[in-house]
Short mmCIF file of C-alpha atoms in Angstrom, two decimals:
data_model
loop_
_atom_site.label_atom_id
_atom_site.label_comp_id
_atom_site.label_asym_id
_atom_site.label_seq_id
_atom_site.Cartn_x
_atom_site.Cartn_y
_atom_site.Cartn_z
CA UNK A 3 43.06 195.90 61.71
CA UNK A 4 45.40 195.13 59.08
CA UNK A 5 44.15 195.11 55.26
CA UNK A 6 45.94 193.12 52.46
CA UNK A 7 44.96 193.30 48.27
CA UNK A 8 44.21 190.07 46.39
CA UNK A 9 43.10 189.61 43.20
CA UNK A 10 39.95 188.32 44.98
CA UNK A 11 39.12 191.49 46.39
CA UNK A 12 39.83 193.33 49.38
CA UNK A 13 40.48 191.64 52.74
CA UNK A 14 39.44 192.45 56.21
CA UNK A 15 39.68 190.97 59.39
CA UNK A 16 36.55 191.33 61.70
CA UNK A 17 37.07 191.34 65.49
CA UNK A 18 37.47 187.91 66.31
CA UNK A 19 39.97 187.68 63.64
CA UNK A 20 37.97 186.15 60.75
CA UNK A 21 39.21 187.86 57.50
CA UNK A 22 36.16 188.77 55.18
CA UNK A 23 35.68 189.88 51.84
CA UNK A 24 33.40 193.30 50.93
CA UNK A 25 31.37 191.30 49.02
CA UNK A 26 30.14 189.00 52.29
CA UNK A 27 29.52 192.10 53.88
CA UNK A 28 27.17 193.08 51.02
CA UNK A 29 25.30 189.85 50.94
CA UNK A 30 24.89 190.13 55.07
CA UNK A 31 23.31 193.58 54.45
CA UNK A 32 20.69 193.36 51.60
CA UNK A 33 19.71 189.75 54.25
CA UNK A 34 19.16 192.10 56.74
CA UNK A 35 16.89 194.03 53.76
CA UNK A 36 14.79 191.09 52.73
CA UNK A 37 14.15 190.35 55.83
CA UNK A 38 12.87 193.42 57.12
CA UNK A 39 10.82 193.49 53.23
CA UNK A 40 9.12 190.08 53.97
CA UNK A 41 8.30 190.81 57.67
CA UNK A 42 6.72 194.65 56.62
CA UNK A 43 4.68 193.09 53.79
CA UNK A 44 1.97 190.97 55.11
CA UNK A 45 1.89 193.70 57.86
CA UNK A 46 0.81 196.30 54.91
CA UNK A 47 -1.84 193.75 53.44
CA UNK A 48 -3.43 192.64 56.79
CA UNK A 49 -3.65 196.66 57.63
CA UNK A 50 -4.77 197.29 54.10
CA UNK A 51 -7.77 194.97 54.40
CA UNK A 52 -7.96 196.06 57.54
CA UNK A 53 -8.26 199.80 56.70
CA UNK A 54 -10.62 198.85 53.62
CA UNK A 55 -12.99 196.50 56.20
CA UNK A 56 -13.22 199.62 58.53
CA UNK A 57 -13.94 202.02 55.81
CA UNK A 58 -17.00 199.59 54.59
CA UNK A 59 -18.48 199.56 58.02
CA UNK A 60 -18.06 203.37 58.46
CA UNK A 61 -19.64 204.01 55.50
CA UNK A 62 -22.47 200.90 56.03
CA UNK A 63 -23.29 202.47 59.79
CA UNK A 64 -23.70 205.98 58.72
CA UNK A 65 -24.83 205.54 55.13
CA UNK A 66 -28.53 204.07 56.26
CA UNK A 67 -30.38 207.54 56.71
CA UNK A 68 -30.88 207.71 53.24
CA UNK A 69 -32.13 206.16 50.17
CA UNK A 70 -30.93 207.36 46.41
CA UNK A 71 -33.48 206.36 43.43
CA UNK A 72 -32.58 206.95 39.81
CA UNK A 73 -35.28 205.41 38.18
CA UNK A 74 -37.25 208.82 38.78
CA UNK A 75 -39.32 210.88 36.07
CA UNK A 76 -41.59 214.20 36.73
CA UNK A 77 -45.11 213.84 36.26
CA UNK A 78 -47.58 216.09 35.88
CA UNK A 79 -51.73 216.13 35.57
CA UNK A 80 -52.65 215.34 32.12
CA UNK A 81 -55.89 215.11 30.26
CA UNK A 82 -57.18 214.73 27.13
CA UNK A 83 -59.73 217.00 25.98
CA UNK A 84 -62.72 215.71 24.75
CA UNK A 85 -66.05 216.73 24.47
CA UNK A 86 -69.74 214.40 24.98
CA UNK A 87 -71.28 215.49 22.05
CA UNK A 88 -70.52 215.32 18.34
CA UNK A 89 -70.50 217.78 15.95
CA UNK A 90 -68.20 219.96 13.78
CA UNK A 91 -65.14 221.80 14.95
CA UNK A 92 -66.16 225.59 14.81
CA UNK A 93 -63.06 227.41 16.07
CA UNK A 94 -60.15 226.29 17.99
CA UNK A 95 -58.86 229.46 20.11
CA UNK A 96 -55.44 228.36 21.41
CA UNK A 97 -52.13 227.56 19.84
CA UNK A 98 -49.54 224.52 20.39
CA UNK A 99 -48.19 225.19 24.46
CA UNK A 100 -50.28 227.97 24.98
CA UNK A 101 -50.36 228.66 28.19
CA UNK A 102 -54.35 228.69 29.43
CA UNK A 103 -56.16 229.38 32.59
CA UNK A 104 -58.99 227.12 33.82
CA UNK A 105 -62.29 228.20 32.34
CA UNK A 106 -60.61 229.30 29.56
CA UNK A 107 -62.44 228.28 26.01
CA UNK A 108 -60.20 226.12 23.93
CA UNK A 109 -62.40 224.98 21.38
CA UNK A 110 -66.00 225.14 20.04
CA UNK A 111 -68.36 223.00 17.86
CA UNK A 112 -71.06 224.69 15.88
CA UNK A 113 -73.73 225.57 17.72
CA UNK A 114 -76.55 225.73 15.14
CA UNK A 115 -78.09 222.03 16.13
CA UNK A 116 -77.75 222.74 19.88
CA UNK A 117 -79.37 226.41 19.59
CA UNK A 118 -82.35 224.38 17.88
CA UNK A 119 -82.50 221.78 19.95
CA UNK A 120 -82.75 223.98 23.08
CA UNK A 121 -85.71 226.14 21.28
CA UNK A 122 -87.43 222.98 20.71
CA UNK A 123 -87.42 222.33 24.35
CA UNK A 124 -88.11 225.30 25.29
CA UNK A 125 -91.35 225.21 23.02
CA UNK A 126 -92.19 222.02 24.81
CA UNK A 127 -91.47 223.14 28.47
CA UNK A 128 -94.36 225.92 27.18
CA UNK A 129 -96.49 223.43 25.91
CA UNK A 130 -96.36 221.51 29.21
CA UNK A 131 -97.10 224.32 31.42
CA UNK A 132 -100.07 225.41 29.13
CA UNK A 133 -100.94 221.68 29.23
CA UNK A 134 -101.54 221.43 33.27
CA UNK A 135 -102.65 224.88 33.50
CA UNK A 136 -105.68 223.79 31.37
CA UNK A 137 -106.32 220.72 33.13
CA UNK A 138 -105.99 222.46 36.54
CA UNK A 139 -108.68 225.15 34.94
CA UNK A 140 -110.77 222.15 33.16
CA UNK A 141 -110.92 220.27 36.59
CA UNK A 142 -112.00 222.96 38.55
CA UNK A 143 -114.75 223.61 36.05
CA UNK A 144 -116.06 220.13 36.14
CA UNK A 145 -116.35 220.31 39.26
CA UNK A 146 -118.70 223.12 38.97
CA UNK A 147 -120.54 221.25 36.51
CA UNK A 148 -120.64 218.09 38.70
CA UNK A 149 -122.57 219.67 41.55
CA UNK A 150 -125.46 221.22 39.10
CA UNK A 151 -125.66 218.00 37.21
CA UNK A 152 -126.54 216.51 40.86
CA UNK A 153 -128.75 218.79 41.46
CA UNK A 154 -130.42 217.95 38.24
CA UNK A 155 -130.47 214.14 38.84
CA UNK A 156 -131.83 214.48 42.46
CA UNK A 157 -134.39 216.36 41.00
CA UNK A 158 -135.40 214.14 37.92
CA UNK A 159 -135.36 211.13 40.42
CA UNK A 160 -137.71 212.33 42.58
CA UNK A 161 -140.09 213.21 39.42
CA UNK A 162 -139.27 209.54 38.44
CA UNK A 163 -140.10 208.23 41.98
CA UNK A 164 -143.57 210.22 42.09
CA UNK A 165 -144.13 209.41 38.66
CA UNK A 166 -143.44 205.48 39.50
CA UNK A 167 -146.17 206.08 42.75
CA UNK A 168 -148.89 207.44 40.49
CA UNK A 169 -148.75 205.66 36.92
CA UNK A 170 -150.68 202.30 38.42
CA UNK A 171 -152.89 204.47 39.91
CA UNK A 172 -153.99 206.50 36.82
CA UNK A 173 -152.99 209.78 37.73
CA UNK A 174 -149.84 210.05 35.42
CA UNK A 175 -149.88 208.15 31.89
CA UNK A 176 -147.46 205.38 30.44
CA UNK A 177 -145.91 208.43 28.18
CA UNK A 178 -145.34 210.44 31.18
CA UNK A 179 -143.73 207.80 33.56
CA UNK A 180 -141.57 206.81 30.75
CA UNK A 181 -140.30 210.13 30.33
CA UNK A 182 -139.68 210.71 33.68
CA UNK A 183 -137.33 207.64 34.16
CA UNK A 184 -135.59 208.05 30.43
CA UNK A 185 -134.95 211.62 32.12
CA UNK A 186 -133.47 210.71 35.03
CA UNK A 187 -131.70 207.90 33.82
CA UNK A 188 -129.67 210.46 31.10
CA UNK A 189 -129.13 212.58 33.66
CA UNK A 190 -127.36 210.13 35.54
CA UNK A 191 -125.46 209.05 32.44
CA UNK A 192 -124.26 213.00 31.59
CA UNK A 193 -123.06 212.78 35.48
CA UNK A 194 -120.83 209.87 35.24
CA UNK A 195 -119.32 211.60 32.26
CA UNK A 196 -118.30 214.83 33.88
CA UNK A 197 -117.17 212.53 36.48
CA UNK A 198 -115.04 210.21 34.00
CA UNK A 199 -113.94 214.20 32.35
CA UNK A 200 -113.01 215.16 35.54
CA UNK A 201 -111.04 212.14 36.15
CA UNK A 202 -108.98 212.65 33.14
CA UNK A 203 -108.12 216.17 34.14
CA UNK A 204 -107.40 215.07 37.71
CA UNK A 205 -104.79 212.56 36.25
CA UNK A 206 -102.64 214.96 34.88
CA UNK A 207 -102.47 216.76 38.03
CA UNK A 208 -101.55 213.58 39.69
CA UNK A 209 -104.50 212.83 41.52
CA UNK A 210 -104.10 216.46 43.53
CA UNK A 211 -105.83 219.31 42.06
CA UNK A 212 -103.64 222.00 43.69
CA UNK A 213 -100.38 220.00 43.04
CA UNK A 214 -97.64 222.47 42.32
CA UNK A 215 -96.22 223.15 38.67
CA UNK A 216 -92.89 222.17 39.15
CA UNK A 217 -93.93 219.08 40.88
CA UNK A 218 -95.70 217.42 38.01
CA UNK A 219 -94.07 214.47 36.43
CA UNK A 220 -95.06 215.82 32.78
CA UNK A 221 -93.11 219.56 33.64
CA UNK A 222 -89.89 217.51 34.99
CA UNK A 223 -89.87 215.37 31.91
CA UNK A 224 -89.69 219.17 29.83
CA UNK A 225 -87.32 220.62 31.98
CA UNK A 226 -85.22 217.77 32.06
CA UNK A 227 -85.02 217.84 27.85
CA UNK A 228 -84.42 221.19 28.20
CA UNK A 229 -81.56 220.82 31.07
CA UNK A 230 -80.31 218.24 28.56
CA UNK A 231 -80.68 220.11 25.03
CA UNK A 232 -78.25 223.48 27.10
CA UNK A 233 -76.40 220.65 28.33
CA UNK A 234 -75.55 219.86 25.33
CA UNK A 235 -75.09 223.40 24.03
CA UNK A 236 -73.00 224.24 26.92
CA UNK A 237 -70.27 221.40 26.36
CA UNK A 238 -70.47 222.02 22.21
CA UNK A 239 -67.61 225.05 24.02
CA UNK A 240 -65.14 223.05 25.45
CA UNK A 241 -63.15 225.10 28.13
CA UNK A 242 -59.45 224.40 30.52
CA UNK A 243 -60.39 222.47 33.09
CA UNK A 244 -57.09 223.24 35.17
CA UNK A 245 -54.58 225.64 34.35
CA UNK A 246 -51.82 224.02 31.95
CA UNK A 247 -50.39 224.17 28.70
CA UNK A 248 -52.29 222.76 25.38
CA UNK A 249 -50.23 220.51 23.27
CA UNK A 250 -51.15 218.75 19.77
CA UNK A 251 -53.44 221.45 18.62
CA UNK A 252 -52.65 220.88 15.21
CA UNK A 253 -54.63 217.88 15.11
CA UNK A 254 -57.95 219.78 15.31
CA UNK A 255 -58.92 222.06 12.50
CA UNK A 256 -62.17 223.93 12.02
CA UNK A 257 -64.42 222.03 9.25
CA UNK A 258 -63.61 218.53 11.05
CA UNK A 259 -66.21 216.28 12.35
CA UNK A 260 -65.39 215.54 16.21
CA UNK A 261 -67.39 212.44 17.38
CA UNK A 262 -68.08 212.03 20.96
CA UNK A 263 -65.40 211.13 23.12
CA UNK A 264 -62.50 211.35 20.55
CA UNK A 265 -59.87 213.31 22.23
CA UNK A 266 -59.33 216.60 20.35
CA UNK A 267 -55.63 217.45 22.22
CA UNK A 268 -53.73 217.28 25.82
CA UNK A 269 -53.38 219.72 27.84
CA UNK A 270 -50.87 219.00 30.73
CA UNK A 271 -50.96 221.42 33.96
CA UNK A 272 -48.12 223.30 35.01
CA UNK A 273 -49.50 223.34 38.95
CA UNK A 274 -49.88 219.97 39.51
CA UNK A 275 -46.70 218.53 39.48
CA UNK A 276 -44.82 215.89 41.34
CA UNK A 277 -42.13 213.59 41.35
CA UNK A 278 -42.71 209.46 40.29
CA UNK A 279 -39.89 207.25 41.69
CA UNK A 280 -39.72 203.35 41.33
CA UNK A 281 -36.85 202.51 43.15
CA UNK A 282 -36.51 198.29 44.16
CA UNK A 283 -37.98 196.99 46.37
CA UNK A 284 -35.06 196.27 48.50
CA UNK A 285 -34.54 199.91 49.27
CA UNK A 286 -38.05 200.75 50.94
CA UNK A 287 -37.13 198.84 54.29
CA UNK A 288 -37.04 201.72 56.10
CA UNK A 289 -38.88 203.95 53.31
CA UNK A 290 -42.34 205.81 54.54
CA UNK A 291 -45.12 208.18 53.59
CA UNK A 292 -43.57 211.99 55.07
CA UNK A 293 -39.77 210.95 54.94
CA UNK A 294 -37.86 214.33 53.09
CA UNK A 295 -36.99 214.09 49.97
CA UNK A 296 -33.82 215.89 47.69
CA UNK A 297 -34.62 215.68 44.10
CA UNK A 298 -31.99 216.56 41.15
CA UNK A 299 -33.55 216.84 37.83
CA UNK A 300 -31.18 215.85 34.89
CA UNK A 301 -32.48 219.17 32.95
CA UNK A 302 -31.27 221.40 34.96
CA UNK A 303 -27.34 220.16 36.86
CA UNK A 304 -26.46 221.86 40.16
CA UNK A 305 -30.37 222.89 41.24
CA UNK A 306 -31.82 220.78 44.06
CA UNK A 307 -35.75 221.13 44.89
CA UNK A 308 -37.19 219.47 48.18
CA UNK A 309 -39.90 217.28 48.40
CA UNK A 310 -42.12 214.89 50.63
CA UNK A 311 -42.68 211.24 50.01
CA UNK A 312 -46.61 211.31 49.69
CA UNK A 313 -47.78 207.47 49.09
CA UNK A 314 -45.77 204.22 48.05
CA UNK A 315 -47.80 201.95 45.92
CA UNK A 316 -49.80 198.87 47.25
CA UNK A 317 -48.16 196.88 43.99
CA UNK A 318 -45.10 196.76 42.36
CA UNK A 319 -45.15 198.11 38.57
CA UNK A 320 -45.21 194.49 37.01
CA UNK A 321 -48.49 193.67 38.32
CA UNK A 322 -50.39 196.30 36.82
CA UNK A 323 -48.64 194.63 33.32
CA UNK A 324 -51.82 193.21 30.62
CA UNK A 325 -49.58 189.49 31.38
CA UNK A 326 -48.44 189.79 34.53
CA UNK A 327 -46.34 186.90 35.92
CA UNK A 328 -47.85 183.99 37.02
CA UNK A 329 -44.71 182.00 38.42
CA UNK A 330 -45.88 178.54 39.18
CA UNK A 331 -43.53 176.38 37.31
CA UNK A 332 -39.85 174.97 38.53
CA UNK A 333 -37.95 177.31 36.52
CA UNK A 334 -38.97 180.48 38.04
CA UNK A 335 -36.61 182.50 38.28
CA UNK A 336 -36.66 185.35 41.41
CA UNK A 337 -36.55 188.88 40.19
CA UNK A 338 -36.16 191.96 41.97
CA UNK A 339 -39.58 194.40 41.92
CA UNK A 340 -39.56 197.75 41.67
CA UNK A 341 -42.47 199.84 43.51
CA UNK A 342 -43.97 202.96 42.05
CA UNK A 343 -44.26 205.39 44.93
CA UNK A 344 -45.53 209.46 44.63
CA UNK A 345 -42.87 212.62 45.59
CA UNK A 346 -44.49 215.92 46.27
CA UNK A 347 -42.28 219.01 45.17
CA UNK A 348 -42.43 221.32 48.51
CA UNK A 349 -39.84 223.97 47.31
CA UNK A 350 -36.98 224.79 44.40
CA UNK A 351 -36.42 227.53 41.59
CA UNK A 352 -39.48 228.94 40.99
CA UNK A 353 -37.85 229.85 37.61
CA UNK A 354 -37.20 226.64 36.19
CA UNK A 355 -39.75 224.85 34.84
CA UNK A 356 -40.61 221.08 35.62
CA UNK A 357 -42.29 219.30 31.99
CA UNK A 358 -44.10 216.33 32.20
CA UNK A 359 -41.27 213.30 31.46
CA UNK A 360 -38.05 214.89 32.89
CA UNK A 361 -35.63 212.74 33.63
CA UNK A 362 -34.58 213.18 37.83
CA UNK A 363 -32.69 211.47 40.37
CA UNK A 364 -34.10 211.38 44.33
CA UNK A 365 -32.30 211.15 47.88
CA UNK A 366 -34.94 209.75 50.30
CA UNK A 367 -34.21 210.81 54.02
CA UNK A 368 -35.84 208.00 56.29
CA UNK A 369 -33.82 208.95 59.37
CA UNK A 370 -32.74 205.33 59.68
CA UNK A 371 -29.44 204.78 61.05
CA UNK A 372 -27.74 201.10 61.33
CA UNK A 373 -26.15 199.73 64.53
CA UNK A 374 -23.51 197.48 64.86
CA UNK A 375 -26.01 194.56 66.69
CA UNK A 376 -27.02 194.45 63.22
CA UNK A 377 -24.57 192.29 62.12
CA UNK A 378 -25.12 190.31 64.88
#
């Protein structure tokens, strides 16, 4: 192959003779480039979406076991303490978050009117018992006198009878006969009285003379005020009802009045502690009462405690609302519920404590797994 120069460039002579330039050759080479560029590049986006379309369903068909909420808060049993009788505030024994244990006294009332109010029924329960023992002993006595007053009016009536046989005849005067009957007639009288007196007494046994003490309705009405006055007494010392920590005990002093009912301060139990979760209500399809549960509380990052999914709500949040909606006009517009449901803590750090309000996050194991006939 011969080669000439021209101011044009340099000259060549392919094969069949043709003479070409360097610069054709060029423009042949990057056609062979763009070609190969334009045929690899829909190849690359079709595997791309592809590849991404692949990943999704990968992801969607082993992604279904679980559930994540992060609409989660720990709750714990909360109360707060007040007591059913009014009074003033004698001593308050714990501090603010004081630990207590239940039975433990937290604060008392003075006990001045209850201690007098118990003696007083006390003095009455007495009363009461001396009250039926003396009708029991005035009954019986009565009694006693009831069958020697009958005696004494069988007696006077047969006087009056044989009186009544003999005055027409003479042998007894008008003064005598009258005597007789006035006689027997009072003596009947005095016997319907101890019979009326006997009555009485009989009544406050309840119509049964050997009717036990306890059983009498007067005794149960005294030891009922009495049950009710160290009732009283008893709840003037308000104790823990659970173990917890107090909170707020600033609020009651000693020298305040505390009315019945007015909550004095919380106390919120450190035993009774569990997870609340609300996730929506499109993520409980496969959702149930027992399913395992990983919780993460935002307090403490890196610690995972295990739990069990103890109840899901019968109603979503809203409806428990003072308004709740009532969508029966044409602009309604669809919103997604959430649905409170109830997390039991099984096991985690026993070191860490869990406070009433913590902010957590919640993996929900159902075990469900999808299958590509879903799609389908």
């Amino acid at each position: 192959m011969s080669q000439t120069s021209s101011t044009a460039g340099v000259v060549t002579r392919d094969a069949e003779g043709r003479e070409t330039t360097g610069r054709d050759a060029k423009q042949r080479s990057d056609g062979r480039s763009r070609g190969s560029s334009k045929l690899l590049r829909p190849v690359l986006m079709v595997g791309g979406v592809l590849l991404i379309l692949l990943a999704v369903l990968l992801y969607w068909l082993f992604s279904g076991g679980s559930v994540s909420v992060t609409d989660t808060y720990i709750k714990a049993a909360r109360v707060n303490l007040s007591t059913d009788v009014s009074g003033l505030v004698d001593q308050v024994d714990v501090k603010d978050h004081q630990t207590v244990t239940k039975g433990q006294i937290l604060f008392r009332l003075q006990p001045t009117r209850f201690v007098v109010a118990e003696d007083q029924a006390q003095a009455k329960l007495a009363e009461v018992k001396q009250q039926i023992e003396g009708a029991r002993h005035s009954y019986q006595a009565q009694i006693a006198k009831i069958k020697v007053q009958e005696a004494v009016v069988e007696n006077d009536r047969l006087n009056y009878q044989r009186y009544a046989s003999l005055v027409h005849g003479g042998g007894v005067t008008q003064s005598d006969y009258d005597n007789a009957k006035y006689k027997y007639q009072g003596a009947e009288a005095n016997l319907a009285a101890m019979k009326a007196q006997a009555g009485v007494d009989l009544a406050k046994l309840s119509g049964d003379p050997k009717i036990h003490l306890a059983d009498t309705p007067q005794y149960k009405a005294a030891a009922a005020a009495l049950a009710a006055a160290q009732l009283n007494y008893r709840h003037s010392i308000v104790r823990a009802p659970f173990d917890g920590v107090v909170t707020e005990t600033e609020k009651l002093q000693p020298g305040m009045y505390l009315p019945a009912g007015t909550a004095a301060f919380g106390l919120v139990s450190n035993r009774d502690v569990w997870v609340r979760a609300q996730p929506k209500e499109t993520a409980l399809t496969w959702v149930k009462p027992g399913d395992k549960v990983k919780i993460h509380v935002d307090t403490y990052p890196g610690k995972l405690w295990h739990g069990v999914v103890a109840s899901i709500s019968p109603a979503s949040g809203s409806s428990f609302s003072i308004l709740p909606a009532q969508n029966s006009s044409g602009n309604w517009v669809k919103v997604v519920q959430r649905i409170p449901l109830r997390v039991n803590i099984t096991d985690g750090p026993k070191h860490l404590v869990l406070r009433n309000g913590m902010t957590a996050e919640v993996d929900i194991i159902t075990g469900h797994q999808h299958k590509l006939s879903n799609l389908f």
